[in-house]
XYZ file of C-alpha atoms in Angstrom:
473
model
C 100.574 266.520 187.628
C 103.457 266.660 185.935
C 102.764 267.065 181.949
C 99.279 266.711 181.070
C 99.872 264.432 178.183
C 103.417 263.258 179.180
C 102.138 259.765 179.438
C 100.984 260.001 176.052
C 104.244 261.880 174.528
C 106.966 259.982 176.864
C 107.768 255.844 176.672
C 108.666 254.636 180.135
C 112.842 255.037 180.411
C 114.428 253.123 183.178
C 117.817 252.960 184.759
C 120.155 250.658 182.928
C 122.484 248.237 184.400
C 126.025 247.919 183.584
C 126.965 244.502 181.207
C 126.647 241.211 183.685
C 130.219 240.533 182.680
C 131.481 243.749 184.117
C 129.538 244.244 187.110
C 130.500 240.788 188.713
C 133.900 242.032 188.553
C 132.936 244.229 191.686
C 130.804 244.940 194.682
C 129.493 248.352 193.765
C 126.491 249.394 192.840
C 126.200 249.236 188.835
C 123.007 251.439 187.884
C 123.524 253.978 185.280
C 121.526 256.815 186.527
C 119.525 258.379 183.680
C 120.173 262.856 183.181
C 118.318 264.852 184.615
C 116.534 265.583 181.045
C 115.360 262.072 181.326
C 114.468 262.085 184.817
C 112.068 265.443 184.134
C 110.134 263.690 181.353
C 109.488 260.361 183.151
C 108.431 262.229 185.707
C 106.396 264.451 183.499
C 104.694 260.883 182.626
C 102.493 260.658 185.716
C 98.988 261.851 185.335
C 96.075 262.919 186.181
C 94.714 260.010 187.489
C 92.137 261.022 190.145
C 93.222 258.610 192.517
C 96.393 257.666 192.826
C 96.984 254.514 193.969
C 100.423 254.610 193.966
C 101.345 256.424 197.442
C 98.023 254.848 199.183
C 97.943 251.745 201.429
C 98.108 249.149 198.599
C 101.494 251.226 196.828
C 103.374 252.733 199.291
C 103.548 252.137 203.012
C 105.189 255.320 203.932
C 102.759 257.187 201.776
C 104.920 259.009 199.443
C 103.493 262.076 197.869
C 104.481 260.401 194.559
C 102.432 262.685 192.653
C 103.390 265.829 194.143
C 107.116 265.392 193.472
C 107.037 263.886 189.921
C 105.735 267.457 189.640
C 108.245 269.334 191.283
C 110.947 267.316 189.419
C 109.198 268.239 186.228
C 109.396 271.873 186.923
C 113.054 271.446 187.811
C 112.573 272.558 191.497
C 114.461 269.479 193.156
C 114.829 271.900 196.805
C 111.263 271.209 197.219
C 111.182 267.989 195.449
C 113.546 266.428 198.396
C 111.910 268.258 201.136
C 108.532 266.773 199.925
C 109.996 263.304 200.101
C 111.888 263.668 203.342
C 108.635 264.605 204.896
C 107.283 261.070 204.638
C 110.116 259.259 204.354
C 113.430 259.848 206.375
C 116.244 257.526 203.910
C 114.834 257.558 200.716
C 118.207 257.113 198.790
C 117.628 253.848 200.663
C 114.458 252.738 199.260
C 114.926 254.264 195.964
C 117.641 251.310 195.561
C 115.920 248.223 197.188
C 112.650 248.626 197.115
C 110.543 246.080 195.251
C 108.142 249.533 194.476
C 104.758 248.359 195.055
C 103.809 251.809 194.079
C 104.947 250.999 190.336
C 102.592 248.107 190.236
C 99.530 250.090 191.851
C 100.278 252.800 189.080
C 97.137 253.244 186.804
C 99.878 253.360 184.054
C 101.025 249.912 184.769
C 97.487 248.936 183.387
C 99.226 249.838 179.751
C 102.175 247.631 182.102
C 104.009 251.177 181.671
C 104.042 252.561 184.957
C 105.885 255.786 185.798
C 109.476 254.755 186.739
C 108.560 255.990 190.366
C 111.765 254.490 192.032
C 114.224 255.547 189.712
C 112.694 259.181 190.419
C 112.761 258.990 193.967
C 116.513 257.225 194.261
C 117.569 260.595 191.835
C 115.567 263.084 194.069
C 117.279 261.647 197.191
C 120.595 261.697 195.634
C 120.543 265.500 194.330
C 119.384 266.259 197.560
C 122.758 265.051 198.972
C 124.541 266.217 196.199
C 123.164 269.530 196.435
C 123.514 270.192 199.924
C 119.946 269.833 200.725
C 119.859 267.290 203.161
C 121.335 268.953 206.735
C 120.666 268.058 210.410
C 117.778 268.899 211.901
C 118.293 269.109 215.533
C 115.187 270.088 217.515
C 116.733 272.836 219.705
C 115.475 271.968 222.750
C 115.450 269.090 225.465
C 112.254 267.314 226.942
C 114.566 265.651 229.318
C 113.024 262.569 228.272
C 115.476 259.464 227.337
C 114.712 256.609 224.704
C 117.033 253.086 223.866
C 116.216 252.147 220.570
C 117.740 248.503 220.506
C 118.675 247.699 217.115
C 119.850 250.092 213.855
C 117.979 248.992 211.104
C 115.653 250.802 208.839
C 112.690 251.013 211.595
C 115.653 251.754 214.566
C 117.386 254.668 212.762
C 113.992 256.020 211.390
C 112.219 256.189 215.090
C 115.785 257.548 216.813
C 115.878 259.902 214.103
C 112.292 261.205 214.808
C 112.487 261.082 218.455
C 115.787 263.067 218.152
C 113.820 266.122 216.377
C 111.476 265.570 219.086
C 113.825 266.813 221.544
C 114.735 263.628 223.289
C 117.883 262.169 224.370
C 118.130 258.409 221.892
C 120.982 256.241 222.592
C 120.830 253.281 219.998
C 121.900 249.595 220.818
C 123.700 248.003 218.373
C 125.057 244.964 218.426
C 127.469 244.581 215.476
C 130.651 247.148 214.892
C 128.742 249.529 213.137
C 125.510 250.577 212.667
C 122.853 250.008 209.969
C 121.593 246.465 210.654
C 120.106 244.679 207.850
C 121.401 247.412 205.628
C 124.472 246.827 206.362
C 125.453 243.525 206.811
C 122.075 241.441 205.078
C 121.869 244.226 201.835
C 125.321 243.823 199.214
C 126.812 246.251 198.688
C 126.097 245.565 194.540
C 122.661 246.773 195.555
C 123.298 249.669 197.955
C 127.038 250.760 198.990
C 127.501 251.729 202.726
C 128.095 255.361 202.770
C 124.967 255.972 202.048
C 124.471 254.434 205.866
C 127.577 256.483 207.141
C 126.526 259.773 206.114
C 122.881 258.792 207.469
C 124.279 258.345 210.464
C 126.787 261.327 210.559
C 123.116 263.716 210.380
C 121.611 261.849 213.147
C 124.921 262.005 215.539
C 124.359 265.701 214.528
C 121.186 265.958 215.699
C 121.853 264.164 219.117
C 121.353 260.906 218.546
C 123.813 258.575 220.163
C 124.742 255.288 218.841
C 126.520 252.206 220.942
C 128.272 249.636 218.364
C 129.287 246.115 219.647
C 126.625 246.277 222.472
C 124.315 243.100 222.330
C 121.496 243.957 224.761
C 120.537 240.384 226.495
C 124.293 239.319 226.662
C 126.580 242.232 227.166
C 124.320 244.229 228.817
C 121.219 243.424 230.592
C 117.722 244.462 229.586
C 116.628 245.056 233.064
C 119.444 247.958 233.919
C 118.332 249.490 230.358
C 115.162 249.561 231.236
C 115.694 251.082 234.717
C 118.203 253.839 232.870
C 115.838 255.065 229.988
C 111.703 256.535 230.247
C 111.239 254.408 227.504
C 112.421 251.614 225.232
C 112.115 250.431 221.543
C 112.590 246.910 220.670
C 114.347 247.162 216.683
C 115.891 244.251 215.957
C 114.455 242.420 213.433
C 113.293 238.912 212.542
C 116.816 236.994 212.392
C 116.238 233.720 213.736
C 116.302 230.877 210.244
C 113.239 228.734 209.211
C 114.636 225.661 209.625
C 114.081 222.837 206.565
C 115.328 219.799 209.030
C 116.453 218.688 205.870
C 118.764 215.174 205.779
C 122.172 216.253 205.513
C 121.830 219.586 206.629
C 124.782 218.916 208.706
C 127.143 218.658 206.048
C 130.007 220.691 205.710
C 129.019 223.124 203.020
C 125.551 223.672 204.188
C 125.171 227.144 205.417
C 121.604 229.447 206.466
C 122.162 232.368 203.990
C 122.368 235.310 206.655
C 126.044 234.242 208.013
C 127.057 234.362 204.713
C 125.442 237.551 203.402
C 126.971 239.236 206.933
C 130.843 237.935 206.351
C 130.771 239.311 202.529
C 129.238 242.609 203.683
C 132.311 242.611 206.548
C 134.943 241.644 204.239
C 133.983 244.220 201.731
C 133.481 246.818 204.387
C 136.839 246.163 205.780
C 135.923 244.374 208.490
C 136.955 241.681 210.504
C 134.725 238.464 209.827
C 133.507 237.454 212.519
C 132.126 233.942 211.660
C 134.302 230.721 209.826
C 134.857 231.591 206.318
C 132.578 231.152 203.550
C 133.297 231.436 200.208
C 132.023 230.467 196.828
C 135.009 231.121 194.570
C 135.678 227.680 192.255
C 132.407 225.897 193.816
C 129.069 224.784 192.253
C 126.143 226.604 194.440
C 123.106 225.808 195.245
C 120.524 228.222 196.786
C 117.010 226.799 198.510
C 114.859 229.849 198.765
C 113.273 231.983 195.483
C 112.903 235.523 197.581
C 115.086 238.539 198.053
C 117.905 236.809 200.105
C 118.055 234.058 198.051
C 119.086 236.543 195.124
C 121.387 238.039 196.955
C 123.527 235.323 197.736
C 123.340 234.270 194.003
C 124.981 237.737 193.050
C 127.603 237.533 196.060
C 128.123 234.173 194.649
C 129.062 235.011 191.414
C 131.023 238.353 192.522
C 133.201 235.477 194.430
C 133.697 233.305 191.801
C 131.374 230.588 191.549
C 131.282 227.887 188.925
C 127.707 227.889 189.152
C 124.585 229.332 190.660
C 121.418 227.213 190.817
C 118.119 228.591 192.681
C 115.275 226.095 193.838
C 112.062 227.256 194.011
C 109.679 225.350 195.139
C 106.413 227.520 193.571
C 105.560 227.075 190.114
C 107.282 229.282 187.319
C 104.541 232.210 187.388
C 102.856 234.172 184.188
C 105.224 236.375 182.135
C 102.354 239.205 182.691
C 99.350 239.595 185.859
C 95.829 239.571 184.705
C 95.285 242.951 185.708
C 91.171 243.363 186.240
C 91.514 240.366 188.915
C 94.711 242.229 190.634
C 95.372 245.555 189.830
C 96.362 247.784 192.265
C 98.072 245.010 194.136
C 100.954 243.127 194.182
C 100.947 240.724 192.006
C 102.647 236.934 191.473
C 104.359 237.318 188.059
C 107.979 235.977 186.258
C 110.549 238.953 188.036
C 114.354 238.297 187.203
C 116.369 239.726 189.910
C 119.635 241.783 187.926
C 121.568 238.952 190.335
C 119.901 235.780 188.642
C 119.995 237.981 185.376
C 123.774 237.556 185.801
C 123.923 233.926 184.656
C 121.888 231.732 187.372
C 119.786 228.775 186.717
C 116.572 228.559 188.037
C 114.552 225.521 189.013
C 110.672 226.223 189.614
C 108.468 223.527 191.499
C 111.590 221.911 192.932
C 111.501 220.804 196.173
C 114.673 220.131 198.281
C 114.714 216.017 199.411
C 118.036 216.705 201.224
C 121.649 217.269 200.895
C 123.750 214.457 200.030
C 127.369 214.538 200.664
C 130.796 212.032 200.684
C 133.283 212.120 203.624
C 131.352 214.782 205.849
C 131.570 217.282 202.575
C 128.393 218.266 200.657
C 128.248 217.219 197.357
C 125.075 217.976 195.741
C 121.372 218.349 196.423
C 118.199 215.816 196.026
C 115.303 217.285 194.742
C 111.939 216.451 193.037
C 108.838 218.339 191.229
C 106.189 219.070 193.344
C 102.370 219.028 192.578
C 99.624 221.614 193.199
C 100.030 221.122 197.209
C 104.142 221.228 196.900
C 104.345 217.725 197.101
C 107.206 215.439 195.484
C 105.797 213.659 192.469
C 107.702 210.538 192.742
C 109.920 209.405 190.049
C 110.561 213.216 189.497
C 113.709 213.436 191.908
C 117.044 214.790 190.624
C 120.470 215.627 192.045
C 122.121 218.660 191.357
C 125.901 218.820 192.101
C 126.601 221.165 194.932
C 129.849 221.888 197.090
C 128.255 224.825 198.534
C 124.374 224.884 199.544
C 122.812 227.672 201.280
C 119.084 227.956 202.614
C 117.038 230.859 201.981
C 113.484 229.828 203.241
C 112.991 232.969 205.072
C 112.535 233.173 208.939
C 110.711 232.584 212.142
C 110.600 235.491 214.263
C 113.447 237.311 216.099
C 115.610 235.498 217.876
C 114.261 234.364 221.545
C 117.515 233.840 223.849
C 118.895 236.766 225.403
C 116.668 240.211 225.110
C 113.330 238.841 224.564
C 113.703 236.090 227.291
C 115.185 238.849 229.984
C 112.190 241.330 228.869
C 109.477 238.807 229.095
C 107.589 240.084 226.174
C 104.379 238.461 225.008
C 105.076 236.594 221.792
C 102.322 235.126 218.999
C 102.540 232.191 217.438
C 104.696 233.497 214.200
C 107.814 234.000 216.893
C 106.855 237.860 216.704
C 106.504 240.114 219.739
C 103.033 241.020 220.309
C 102.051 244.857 219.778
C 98.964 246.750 217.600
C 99.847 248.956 214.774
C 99.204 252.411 216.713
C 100.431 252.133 219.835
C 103.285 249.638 218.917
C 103.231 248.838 222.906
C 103.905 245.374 224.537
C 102.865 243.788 227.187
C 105.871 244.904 228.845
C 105.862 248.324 230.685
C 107.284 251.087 228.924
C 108.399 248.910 225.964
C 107.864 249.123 222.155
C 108.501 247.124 219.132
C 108.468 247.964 215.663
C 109.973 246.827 212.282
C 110.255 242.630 211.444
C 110.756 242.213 214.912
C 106.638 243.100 215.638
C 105.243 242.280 212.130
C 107.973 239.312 210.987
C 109.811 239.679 208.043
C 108.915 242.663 205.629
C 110.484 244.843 203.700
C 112.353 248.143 204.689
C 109.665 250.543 203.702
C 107.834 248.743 205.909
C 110.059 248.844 208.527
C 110.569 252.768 208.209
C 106.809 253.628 208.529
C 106.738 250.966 211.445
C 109.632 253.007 213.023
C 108.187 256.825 212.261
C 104.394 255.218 213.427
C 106.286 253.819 216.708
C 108.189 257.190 217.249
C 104.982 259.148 217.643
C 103.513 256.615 219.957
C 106.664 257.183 222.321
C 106.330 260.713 222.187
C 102.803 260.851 222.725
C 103.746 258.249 226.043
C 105.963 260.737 227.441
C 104.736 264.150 226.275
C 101.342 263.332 226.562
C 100.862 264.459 222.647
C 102.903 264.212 219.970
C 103.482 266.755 216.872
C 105.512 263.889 214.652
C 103.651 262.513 211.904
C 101.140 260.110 211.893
């Protein structure tokens, strides 16, 4: 593993950021990756540790042989290194930039709170891979005959078409936007992962067969019923997109935007695309974002990259600990103070604040009533304040995937969470010949989540129509 006593010899090194002042300047991503030096001795830092919790079901949900290649990257053999990876996961370069890396946490390291730097490792294994010419399409070199529609390009689309491609069958993949990616692409900024590393994604799986079909919006421009007379089989990929909805007063207001159609329109305009949606922009404004998760930090950094007077976030959960007690929640995730390198960029950030409603003048938004809440997230009265706001977006997470169109043609069972209904091994529905996987099965998640879901629901498919399946469980 590594160095025997490299986690005795080596202090934990991460990636550095370039200064907040310069990086809001631009869209790109602004890591500064460590050398390769650097890289071999934090990966020399993992030991021995008998069990390692970090690539098992509480660290990493695509099982990572974390282990395995911290050792090949200390002995300098980054061929194998990548090939190790790519066997579990097929984009790391994807995770190893947005990844919250629950397998840092369930590090016996992070004990000391100095785990091994596990996703700075794997984001530098995935991009010497590319850099070195390791990563090449894989087509399977034969034909089953066998055809699969994958409706949607996200994480858990492109990993299942990819698999099913090597599989030897024929994937066409639905997407409904210009080009492909999904989330990715137009949810992700491009401040935490630029787009090529999509494009060239995609330029391996064309390679290897797969087929993509931009601008095609299954349920509106094309029916699901003749897809699912054209194809042996069908994957439902599309995510969890449809808004929680606050029903706050004032929500109406001009100003008052859900934090997707925003996150979308930047990604388009800095992808040179057309936006497709009215123009929103933050440049000169005072923001507001309701929401304390991932999306909600997002828009804070596109906020500021656009010019913003000011960024406030509302949280409505109590400012947590600096630092976990670890013997009550070690190897798990735990609730603890995390600054996002977006609210690190100059945001304020109000914990147990609960969102009244917007109040505006004239039709116009003009700033948002709040109050502290108590132990059940209830206002305390004679707490509320108003925080001046020309620009207000919610990000309370969502409800499900969005019902009209594909999931009212197919007639999918649904739960009660506004997810379609399917087990984590067979990843069927109650729909003949019809899977799901990704947020669109399990609500929202992350996208390691989404890729296992989306390798997991590629066997199943394969073992439907071959009868057996030889892709990884």
């Amino acid at each position: 593993m590594g160095k025997v006593t490299g986690f005795l010899e080596y202090d934990r090194q991460e990636q550095k950021y370039q200064l907040a002042g310069e990086r809001v300047r631009h869209f790109r991503e602004f890591t500064l990756p460590l050398d390769d030096n650097d890289l071999k001795k934090q990966a020399g830092r993992c030991m021995d540790c008998g069990i390692p919790f970090c690539h098992g079901p509480t660290g990493c949900p695509v099982h990572n042989q974390i282990p395995d290649w911290n050792d090949l990257v200390w002995q300098n053999d980054w061929e194998e290194a990548a090939r190790n990876l790519h066997t579990t996961n097929n984009f790391p370069e994807f995770t190893g930039r947005i990844c919250p890396a629950p397998c840092e946490e369930a590090c016996t390291l992070n004990l000391e709170n100095q785990p091994v730097t596990i996703k700075t490792i794997e984001q530098a294994i995935a991009d010497k891979a590319w850099e070195m010419g390791f990563v090449k399409p894989e087509p399977a070199g034969f034909s089953t005959g066998k055809r699969v529609a994958v409706i949607g390009s996200g994480p858990a689309g492109m990993a299942a078409a990819q698999q099913l491609a090597r599989a030897g069958h024929e994937v066409h993949v639905f997407e409904r936007q210009a080009k492909p990616g999904g989330l990715l692409r137009y949810g992700i900024p491009d401040f935490k992962m630029e787009k090529y590393h999509i494009d060239r994604r995609v330029k391996q799986m064309e390679a290897e067969g797969v087929i993509f079909h931009c601008g095609v919006n299954i349920g509106v421009d094309k029916s699901f019923a003749s897809l699912h007379n054209e194809f042996d089989a069908v994957l439902f990929a599309g995510g969890a997109e449809d808004p929680r909805n606050p029903n706050l007063p004032g929500q109406d207001l001009k100003g008052v935007h859900y934090a997707m159609p925003y996150l979308t329109q930047s990604n388009q305009r800095v992808g040179g695309e057309a936006v497709t949606i009215d123009s929103i922009l933050a440049a000169g404004k005072h923001v507001v974002v309701i929401g304390g998760g991932d999306t909600a930090s997002d828009c804070v950094g596109t906020a500021f990259r656009q010019g913003a007077l000011s960024v406030t976030q509302l949280d409505i959960r109590p400012k947590p600990p600096e630092r976990e007690d670890k013997l009550t929640v070690w190897p798990y995730w735990p609730t603890k103070m995390r600054t996002s390198s977006s609210q690190a960029e100059g945001a304020e950030r109000e914990f147990q604040a609960a969102t009244l409603g917007i109040v505006g003048k004239k039709g116009q938004a003009t700033g948002v009533q709040c109050a502290r809440v108590d132990e059940k997230r209830q206002p305390i009265p004679g707490t509320e304040f108003i925080l001046k706001a020309d620009l207000v977006f919610i990000a309370i997470g969502f409800a499900g995937s969005v019902k009209e169109g594909l999931l009212e043609e197919s007639g999918v069972a649904m739960d009660r969470r506004g997810n379609v209904v399917a087990d984590d091994r067979s990843y069927r529905t109650s729909s003949e010949k019809v899977f799901v996987a990704g947020d669109m099965r399990r609500g929202q998640s992350l996208v390691v989540w989404a890729i296992r879901e989306g390798r997991q629901a590629a066997r199943s498919i394969d073992t439907f129509l071959m009868g057996e399946s030889t892709l990884p469980v």
